[in-house]
Short mmCIF file of C-alpha atoms in Angstrom, two decimals:
data_model
loop_
_atom_site.label_atom_id
_atom_site.label_comp_id
_atom_site.label_asym_id
_atom_site.label_seq_id
_atom_site.Cartn_x
_atom_site.Cartn_y
_atom_site.Cartn_z
CA MET A 1 -7.75 24.87 -14.06
CA THR A 2 -9.20 21.78 -15.79
CA ASP A 3 -12.87 21.37 -13.76
CA VAL A 4 -12.46 17.01 -12.48
CA ALA A 5 -12.89 15.40 -9.64
CA ARG A 6 -10.98 13.49 -7.05
CA GLY A 7 -11.63 9.81 -8.07
CA PHE A 8 -11.80 7.51 -10.36
CA PRO A 9 -15.81 5.97 -11.29
CA LYS A 10 -16.08 2.61 -10.36
CA ALA A 11 -16.65 2.53 -14.42
CA GLU A 12 -13.41 3.02 -14.93
CA TYR A 13 -11.76 -0.08 -13.24
CA GLU A 14 -14.26 -1.96 -14.84
CA ASP A 15 -13.19 -0.69 -18.65
CA ARG A 16 -9.92 -1.51 -17.40
CA LEU A 17 -11.75 -5.38 -16.05
CA GLU A 18 -13.32 -5.56 -19.26
CA ARG A 19 -10.25 -5.00 -21.77
CA ALA A 20 -8.01 -6.97 -19.45
CA HIS A 21 -10.24 -10.23 -19.79
CA ALA A 22 -10.04 -9.88 -23.62
CA ALA A 23 -6.52 -9.45 -23.62
CA MET A 24 -5.88 -11.90 -21.74
CA THR A 25 -8.20 -14.46 -23.43
CA ARG A 26 -6.15 -13.70 -26.75
CA ASP A 27 -3.19 -13.91 -25.33
CA ASP A 28 -3.85 -17.16 -23.40
CA LEU A 29 -3.50 -16.23 -19.77
CA ASP A 30 -5.78 -17.87 -16.83
CA ALA A 31 -4.63 -14.87 -15.04
CA LEU A 32 -2.75 -11.73 -14.60
CA VAL A 33 0.05 -11.20 -10.76
CA VAL A 34 0.80 -7.39 -10.16
CA THR A 35 2.90 -6.02 -7.33
CA THR A 36 4.02 -2.28 -7.75
CA PRO A 37 1.92 0.12 -6.79
CA GLN A 38 1.85 1.71 -10.76
CA ASN A 39 -0.28 -1.61 -11.52
CA VAL A 40 -2.19 -2.64 -8.51
CA ARG A 41 -3.01 0.93 -8.54
CA TYR A 42 -4.44 0.68 -11.45
CA PHE A 43 -6.34 -2.01 -11.99
CA THR A 44 -7.90 -1.56 -8.41
CA GLY A 45 -7.26 2.03 -7.88
CA PHE A 46 -5.79 1.57 -4.16
CA ALA A 47 -3.13 3.77 -2.78
CA SER A 48 -1.13 4.09 -0.18
CA THR A 49 2.29 6.44 0.75
CA PHE A 50 3.19 2.87 2.40
CA TRP A 51 4.05 1.35 -1.18
CA GLU A 52 7.22 3.59 0.71
CA SER A 53 8.34 0.32 2.78
CA PRO A 54 9.65 -1.84 0.45
CA THR A 55 9.01 -4.62 4.01
CA ARG A 56 6.30 -6.23 2.71
CA PRO A 57 5.58 -7.72 -0.72
CA TRP A 58 1.22 -6.42 -1.77
CA PHE A 59 -0.42 -8.87 -4.61
CA VAL A 60 -3.44 -8.80 -6.94
CA ILE A 61 -4.46 -11.30 -8.70
CA VAL A 62 -6.70 -9.94 -12.29
CA PRO A 63 -8.28 -13.85 -13.49
CA ARG A 64 -9.20 -14.05 -16.77
CA GLY A 65 -13.23 -13.85 -15.44
CA GLY A 66 -13.75 -12.14 -13.02
CA MET A 67 -12.81 -9.57 -10.49
CA PRO A 68 -9.51 -8.66 -8.85
CA TRP A 69 -8.01 -10.64 -6.91
CA ALA A 70 -5.75 -9.17 -3.76
CA VAL A 71 -3.64 -11.61 -1.45
CA ILE A 72 -1.94 -8.77 0.87
CA PRO A 73 -0.44 -8.06 4.14
CA ASP A 74 -2.70 -7.61 7.17
CA ILE A 75 -2.09 -4.36 7.96
CA GLY A 76 -3.18 -2.92 4.58
CA ALA A 77 -7.00 -5.12 4.64
CA ASP A 78 -9.11 -1.66 6.05
CA GLY A 79 -7.51 -0.03 3.10
CA PHE A 80 -8.08 -2.33 0.38
CA ARG A 81 -11.69 -3.31 0.85
CA ALA A 82 -12.58 0.18 -0.45
CA ALA A 83 -10.87 -1.30 -3.65
CA PHE A 84 -12.24 -2.02 -6.86
CA VAL A 85 -11.66 -5.69 -6.21
CA ASP A 86 -13.62 -8.86 -5.63
CA ASP A 87 -12.16 -9.75 -2.07
CA ILE A 88 -8.35 -9.89 0.44
CA ALA A 89 -7.03 -12.57 1.71
CA THR A 90 -4.41 -11.52 3.95
CA TRP A 91 -1.31 -13.24 6.20
CA PRO A 92 0.75 -11.53 9.43
CA ALA A 93 3.43 -10.22 7.43
CA PRO A 94 6.08 -9.64 7.36
CA GLN A 95 6.82 -12.91 7.73
CA PRO A 96 10.15 -13.75 6.10
CA ASP A 97 10.02 -17.20 5.83
CA ASP A 98 7.02 -17.21 4.06
CA ASP A 99 6.26 -13.76 3.32
CA GLY A 100 2.47 -14.73 1.26
CA ILE A 101 3.97 -17.07 -0.87
CA SER A 102 1.83 -19.56 0.72
CA LEU A 103 -0.92 -17.67 0.28
CA LEU A 104 -0.68 -16.25 -3.42
CA GLN A 105 0.45 -20.38 -4.35
CA ALA A 106 -3.11 -21.60 -2.77
CA GLN A 107 -4.88 -18.56 -4.57
CA LEU A 108 -3.43 -19.36 -7.77
CA GLU A 109 -4.20 -23.21 -7.92
CA ALA A 110 -7.44 -22.12 -6.80
CA LEU A 111 -8.17 -21.00 -10.58
CA PRO A 112 -10.61 -22.39 -12.94
CA ARG A 113 -7.39 -23.07 -16.04
CA THR A 114 -7.84 -22.84 -20.11
CA SER A 115 -4.12 -23.21 -20.61
CA GLY A 116 -1.72 -22.80 -16.94
CA ARG A 117 -0.38 -19.78 -18.14
CA ILE A 118 -0.23 -17.27 -15.71
CA GLY A 119 1.45 -13.08 -16.07
CA PHE A 120 4.11 -11.75 -14.29
CA GLU A 121 5.72 -8.14 -14.44
CA LEU A 122 9.74 -9.49 -16.31
CA GLY A 123 9.82 -7.84 -19.22
CA ARG A 124 10.71 -4.48 -20.15
CA GLU A 125 10.43 -0.97 -17.69
CA MET A 126 8.25 -3.83 -15.43
CA SER A 127 9.60 -5.49 -12.24
CA LEU A 128 8.53 -7.43 -9.69
CA ARG A 129 8.11 -5.65 -6.17
CA MET A 130 8.82 -9.32 -4.67
CA PRO A 131 12.23 -11.12 -3.28
CA VAL A 132 13.42 -12.68 -6.36
CA LEU A 133 13.97 -16.17 -4.19
CA ASP A 134 10.37 -16.04 -3.02
CA PHE A 135 9.29 -15.88 -6.59
CA ASP A 136 12.00 -18.39 -8.08
CA GLN A 137 10.23 -20.85 -4.48
CA LEU A 138 7.44 -19.38 -6.07
CA ARG A 139 7.29 -20.48 -9.53
CA SER A 140 9.36 -23.90 -8.16
CA ASP A 141 6.61 -25.11 -5.73
CA VAL A 142 3.16 -24.11 -7.49
CA ARG A 143 1.41 -26.83 -9.23
CA GLY A 144 0.46 -27.61 -13.33
CA LEU A 145 0.82 -23.80 -13.76
CA SER A 146 3.76 -21.38 -15.82
CA PHE A 147 4.11 -17.85 -15.28
CA VAL A 148 5.37 -16.03 -18.50
CA ASP A 149 6.06 -12.12 -19.65
CA ALA A 150 3.08 -10.34 -19.30
CA SER A 151 4.46 -7.42 -19.46
CA PRO A 152 3.43 -6.31 -23.18
CA LEU A 153 0.16 -7.11 -22.21
CA ILE A 154 -0.11 -4.38 -18.99
CA TRP A 155 1.57 -1.63 -21.55
CA GLU A 156 -0.63 -2.60 -24.21
CA LEU A 157 -3.78 -1.76 -21.60
CA ARG A 158 -2.15 1.44 -19.69
CA LEU A 159 -0.47 3.04 -23.68
CA GLU A 160 -3.83 4.36 -24.93
CA LYS A 161 -5.38 6.89 -21.61
CA SER A 162 -9.09 7.68 -20.95
CA GLU A 163 -9.93 10.54 -20.99
CA ARG A 164 -10.17 10.57 -16.82
CA GLU A 165 -6.66 10.28 -17.28
CA ILE A 166 -6.52 11.72 -19.17
CA ALA A 167 -7.86 14.96 -16.48
CA ALA A 168 -5.55 13.86 -14.11
CA ILE A 169 -2.85 14.58 -16.85
CA ARG A 170 -3.59 18.08 -16.98
CA ARG A 171 -4.06 18.86 -13.74
CA ALA A 172 -0.61 17.94 -13.10
CA CYS A 173 0.48 20.38 -15.74
CA GLU A 174 -1.46 22.31 -15.18
CA ILE A 175 -0.24 22.94 -10.94
CA ALA A 176 3.52 22.40 -12.09
CA GLY A 177 2.79 25.09 -14.81
CA ASP A 178 1.11 27.72 -12.32
CA ALA A 179 4.19 26.98 -10.13
CA PHE A 180 6.98 27.33 -12.57
CA GLU A 181 5.10 31.63 -13.21
CA ALA A 182 5.03 32.53 -9.10
CA LEU A 183 8.97 30.54 -9.45
CA GLU A 184 10.09 33.15 -11.69
CA PRO A 185 9.64 36.56 -10.13
CA THR A 186 11.96 34.81 -7.14
CA LEU A 187 14.73 33.58 -9.00
CA ALA A 188 18.15 35.47 -8.49
CA VAL A 189 21.64 35.63 -9.25
CA GLY A 190 23.15 33.93 -5.89
CA GLN A 191 20.68 31.68 -5.06
CA SER A 192 21.48 27.97 -4.64
CA GLU A 193 20.73 24.73 -6.69
CA HIS A 194 18.96 23.71 -2.73
CA GLU A 195 17.85 27.31 -2.76
CA ILE A 196 15.28 27.30 -5.75
CA ALA A 197 14.69 23.16 -5.57
CA ARG A 198 12.91 23.73 -2.45
CA THR A 199 11.32 26.92 -2.95
CA PHE A 200 9.69 26.27 -6.02
CA ARG A 201 8.94 22.67 -4.68
CA GLN A 202 6.45 24.63 -2.17
CA MET A 203 4.96 25.87 -4.65
CA LEU A 204 4.32 22.66 -6.59
CA HIS A 205 2.75 21.63 -3.36
CA ALA A 206 0.73 25.21 -2.84
CA CYS A 207 -0.51 24.67 -6.23
CA GLY A 208 -1.76 21.26 -5.63
CA ALA A 209 0.47 18.56 -6.26
CA ASP A 210 -0.67 15.84 -4.40
CA GLN A 211 3.41 14.60 -4.49
CA VAL A 212 6.23 15.81 -6.07
CA PRO A 213 8.61 12.44 -6.65
CA PHE A 214 10.82 13.62 -9.05
CA LEU A 215 12.62 17.14 -9.47
CA SER A 216 15.87 18.18 -10.98
CA VAL A 217 17.40 21.65 -10.60
CA CYS A 218 20.80 21.97 -12.48
CA SER A 219 22.80 25.26 -13.56
CA GLY A 220 25.59 25.86 -15.57
CA ALA A 221 27.69 29.29 -17.84
CA GLY A 222 25.89 28.77 -20.31
CA SER A 223 24.53 25.69 -20.39
CA TYR A 224 24.63 22.63 -17.74
CA ARG A 225 26.52 18.76 -18.37
CA GLN A 226 23.36 16.82 -17.69
CA ILE A 227 20.08 16.50 -16.52
CA ILE A 228 19.14 14.38 -13.90
CA VAL A 229 21.09 14.95 -10.49
CA GLY A 230 20.46 17.53 -8.65
CA PRO A 231 19.85 20.19 -6.80
CA SER A 232 23.21 20.85 -5.66
CA GLU A 233 25.22 23.46 -3.40
CA ARG A 234 25.92 25.46 -7.04
CA THR A 235 24.98 28.85 -6.54
CA LEU A 236 23.38 31.58 -10.05
CA GLU A 237 25.25 33.79 -11.47
CA THR A 238 25.39 36.16 -14.12
CA GLY A 239 25.78 33.78 -17.17
CA ASP A 240 24.34 31.07 -16.00
CA VAL A 241 21.44 29.08 -17.10
CA LEU A 242 19.18 26.93 -14.81
CA PHE A 243 16.66 23.45 -15.70
CA ILE A 244 14.53 22.67 -13.98
CA ASP A 245 12.46 19.41 -15.61
CA VAL A 246 9.81 18.26 -12.26
CA GLY A 247 7.60 15.19 -12.24
CA ALA A 248 4.47 16.03 -10.35
CA THR A 249 1.93 13.51 -9.41
CA TRP A 250 -2.36 14.57 -8.89
CA GLU A 251 -3.91 11.41 -8.42
CA GLY A 252 -1.24 9.02 -9.20
CA TYR A 253 -0.58 10.45 -12.29
CA PHE A 254 2.62 12.39 -13.78
CA CYS A 255 3.60 15.92 -15.41
CA ASP A 256 6.55 15.45 -16.76
CA PHE A 257 7.90 18.81 -18.47
CA ASP A 258 10.93 21.13 -17.94
CA ARG A 259 11.23 25.20 -18.39
CA ASN A 260 15.01 26.91 -19.03
CA PHE A 261 15.87 30.10 -17.32
CA ALA A 262 18.54 32.83 -18.06
CA PHE A 263 21.09 34.85 -15.52
CA GLY A 264 21.43 38.01 -17.43
CA THR A 265 21.48 38.48 -20.63
CA PRO A 266 21.04 34.90 -22.94
CA SER A 267 24.71 35.30 -25.32
CA ALA A 268 24.41 34.95 -28.85
CA ALA A 269 25.11 30.93 -28.95
CA VAL A 270 22.37 30.57 -26.04
CA MET A 271 19.63 32.46 -27.79
CA ARG A 272 20.53 30.36 -31.38
CA ALA A 273 20.58 27.19 -29.28
CA GLN A 274 16.94 28.47 -27.18
CA GLU A 275 15.45 28.63 -30.79
CA THR A 276 16.20 25.69 -32.55
CA LEU A 277 15.34 23.77 -29.46
CA TRP A 278 11.43 26.00 -29.89
CA GLN A 279 11.54 24.81 -33.62
CA ALA A 280 12.12 21.27 -32.80
CA THR A 281 9.15 21.16 -30.29
CA GLU A 282 7.36 22.40 -32.23
CA ALA A 283 8.32 20.09 -35.40
CA GLY A 284 7.82 17.50 -32.80
CA ILE A 285 4.34 18.41 -31.22
CA ALA A 286 3.50 18.73 -35.23
CA ALA A 287 4.15 15.29 -36.32
CA ALA A 288 2.58 13.56 -32.95
CA ARG A 289 -1.03 12.14 -35.02
CA PRO A 290 -2.95 8.55 -34.92
CA GLY A 291 -0.71 6.33 -37.25
CA ALA A 292 3.04 8.52 -37.90
CA THR A 293 5.24 6.00 -35.33
CA THR A 294 7.94 7.39 -32.48
CA ALA A 295 10.71 7.64 -35.11
CA ASP A 296 8.37 9.75 -37.18
CA LEU A 297 9.06 11.32 -34.12
CA PHE A 298 12.62 11.08 -32.80
CA ALA A 299 13.14 12.83 -36.79
CA ALA A 300 10.89 15.40 -37.28
CA MET A 301 12.92 17.01 -33.95
CA ALA A 302 16.53 15.49 -35.06
CA GLU A 303 16.54 16.85 -38.43
CA ARG A 304 15.59 20.19 -36.95
CA ILE A 305 18.32 19.75 -34.52
CA GLU A 306 20.60 18.95 -37.26
CA ALA A 307 19.47 21.33 -39.83
CA ASP A 308 21.00 24.06 -37.52
CA GLY A 309 24.56 22.30 -37.05
CA PHE A 310 23.97 21.04 -33.75
CA ASP A 311 24.31 17.95 -32.60
CA SER A 312 22.11 15.64 -30.29
CA PRO A 313 22.81 14.67 -26.65
CA SER A 314 23.61 11.06 -26.63
CA THR A 315 20.82 10.18 -23.93
CA GLY A 316 19.15 7.82 -26.42
CA ARG A 317 15.99 8.94 -26.96
CA LEU A 318 14.09 12.70 -27.18
CA GLY A 319 10.76 11.88 -25.57
CA HIS A 320 8.60 9.03 -24.14
CA GLY A 321 5.09 8.00 -22.53
CA LEU A 322 4.06 9.51 -19.68
CA GLY A 323 1.09 8.24 -16.90
CA LEU A 324 1.57 6.52 -13.59
CA GLN A 325 4.79 6.88 -14.03
CA LEU A 326 7.27 9.41 -14.73
CA THR A 327 8.54 7.89 -17.50
CA GLU A 328 6.33 5.44 -19.43
CA PRO A 329 6.83 3.34 -22.77
CA PRO A 330 6.73 4.40 -26.08
CA SER A 331 10.60 6.41 -26.22
CA HIS A 332 10.78 8.32 -29.70
CA MET A 333 13.80 6.71 -31.05
CA PRO A 334 14.55 5.80 -34.23
CA ASP A 335 15.02 2.23 -33.84
CA HIS A 336 12.14 0.93 -32.23
CA PRO A 337 9.38 2.50 -34.01
CA VAL A 338 5.89 2.18 -31.96
CA VAL A 339 2.32 3.39 -33.58
CA LEU A 340 0.55 6.35 -32.50
CA ARG A 341 -2.84 5.84 -31.16
CA PRO A 342 -5.05 8.53 -30.45
CA ASN A 343 -5.01 9.30 -26.22
CA MET A 344 -1.78 8.75 -25.68
CA VAL A 345 0.32 10.59 -24.13
CA LEU A 346 3.56 11.66 -24.72
CA THR A 347 6.08 14.10 -23.99
CA ILE A 348 8.32 15.85 -26.66
CA GLU A 349 12.07 16.14 -25.75
CA PRO A 350 14.77 17.85 -27.70
CA GLY A 351 18.08 18.46 -27.16
CA LEU A 352 21.16 19.99 -27.94
CA GLU A 353 24.36 19.66 -27.42
CA ILE A 354 25.47 23.83 -27.61
CA ALA A 355 29.07 22.32 -26.87
CA PRO A 356 31.07 19.44 -26.42
CA GLY A 357 29.57 18.45 -23.24
CA ARG A 358 27.37 20.75 -22.92
CA MET A 359 23.09 20.84 -24.05
CA LEU A 360 20.31 22.79 -23.27
CA VAL A 361 17.19 20.55 -22.99
CA HIS A 362 13.26 21.21 -23.30
CA GLU A 363 9.75 19.50 -22.46
CA GLU A 364 5.95 19.32 -23.33
CA ASN A 365 3.85 16.44 -22.43
CA ILE A 366 1.20 15.97 -24.89
CA VAL A 367 -1.56 13.57 -26.02
CA VAL A 368 -2.51 12.35 -29.22
CA ARG A 369 -6.15 13.53 -31.22
CA ASP A 370 -7.68 12.37 -34.20
CA GLY A 371 -6.91 16.15 -35.26
CA GLY A 372 -3.40 16.26 -33.97
CA ALA A 373 -1.50 16.45 -30.71
CA GLU A 374 -3.27 18.65 -27.93
CA LEU A 375 -0.96 20.14 -25.44
CA LEU A 376 -1.31 19.12 -21.69
CA THR A 377 1.18 22.38 -20.46
CA ARG A 378 1.49 25.15 -21.68
CA ARG A 379 3.65 26.22 -24.38
CA ALA A 380 7.58 27.42 -22.95
CA PRO A 381 7.85 30.82 -24.81
CA ARG A 382 10.14 31.51 -27.71
CA GLU A 383 12.46 33.69 -26.07
CA MET A 384 14.38 31.89 -22.89
CA PRO A 385 12.99 33.91 -19.38
CA VAL A 386 15.72 35.96 -17.95
CA VAL A 387 16.31 36.53 -14.40
CA GLY A 388 17.60 39.83 -14.15
CA ALA A 389 17.73 41.82 -17.01
CA GLY A 390 16.34 45.15 -15.73
#
């Protein structure tokens, strides 16, 4: 298992801040304001399960020059003092009539100004973790500042991972891989999807996962109809295929990959589809090189699937970025190509329709390197594992 200590060194956050300063200067922004747990953690290292409470908003200001500032509820003051911030300002939240908005306004109006432009999380695959009405009020009341979309800049910073981030993702993949290996001998006909999911979640934590925010367990006769809703009380029978997709975290960073299991000897159609998926995954991994595009990855996988007479399922993409979130940009799609660069962490996720309305999907996690893709997951076996073959 990867030998990596918990926690990120101060130098990691200093590098992120330096790159943010350069990007803000280029884009003529006086500051960024981030409100979501992933972006707050990215810039400051602050982590807490208290994000599950939507009652209180949290704000971090990253100025064009200098250290980040935090504008946070009193309840978080002690925990935030250990974060990578210069100082904090607090209020006794919750205060529905003014939940930190006047305090945030005062901090923004006191910033040194060049352009008067402040970047917020307003674009694709971003969100504001504050009431929209409060954001509208802030934008209306603040003096001499304009609010603009900073999501392209933030994703630019987060797109290429540091070696420390890659190590955290690799550890998450190793943990989930260990749990899959522990789970396989326990699978049996007669178990329900819920039972399997409970067992697997326990194994993930026993193997070292910090959290398991995403776990999809689906099954069906020879294939399955969908891959995001589950588990259910459905009981596994001979002839079924079980699909498990896991997004477990270690130090805040996700793995995201799946495994398929055949209950009883799989049919010829299932074995043929499995071979196509395995080869399509190989094609996607081989295509993931610096200078290639996400459209190239899509084409490499889709061409292999179609050459064997299958259609891709209507999921819209065949993989995506991975990091502090289960899914991040870019998406592997034909119409919106993104050029691959070293240290981008991606999923390779081909899928096919084995029959109308029924699919098989496979997913691995990689990091793009100068010499080609490096697997972060343990490659799935070429033949689908069989439960109860004897």
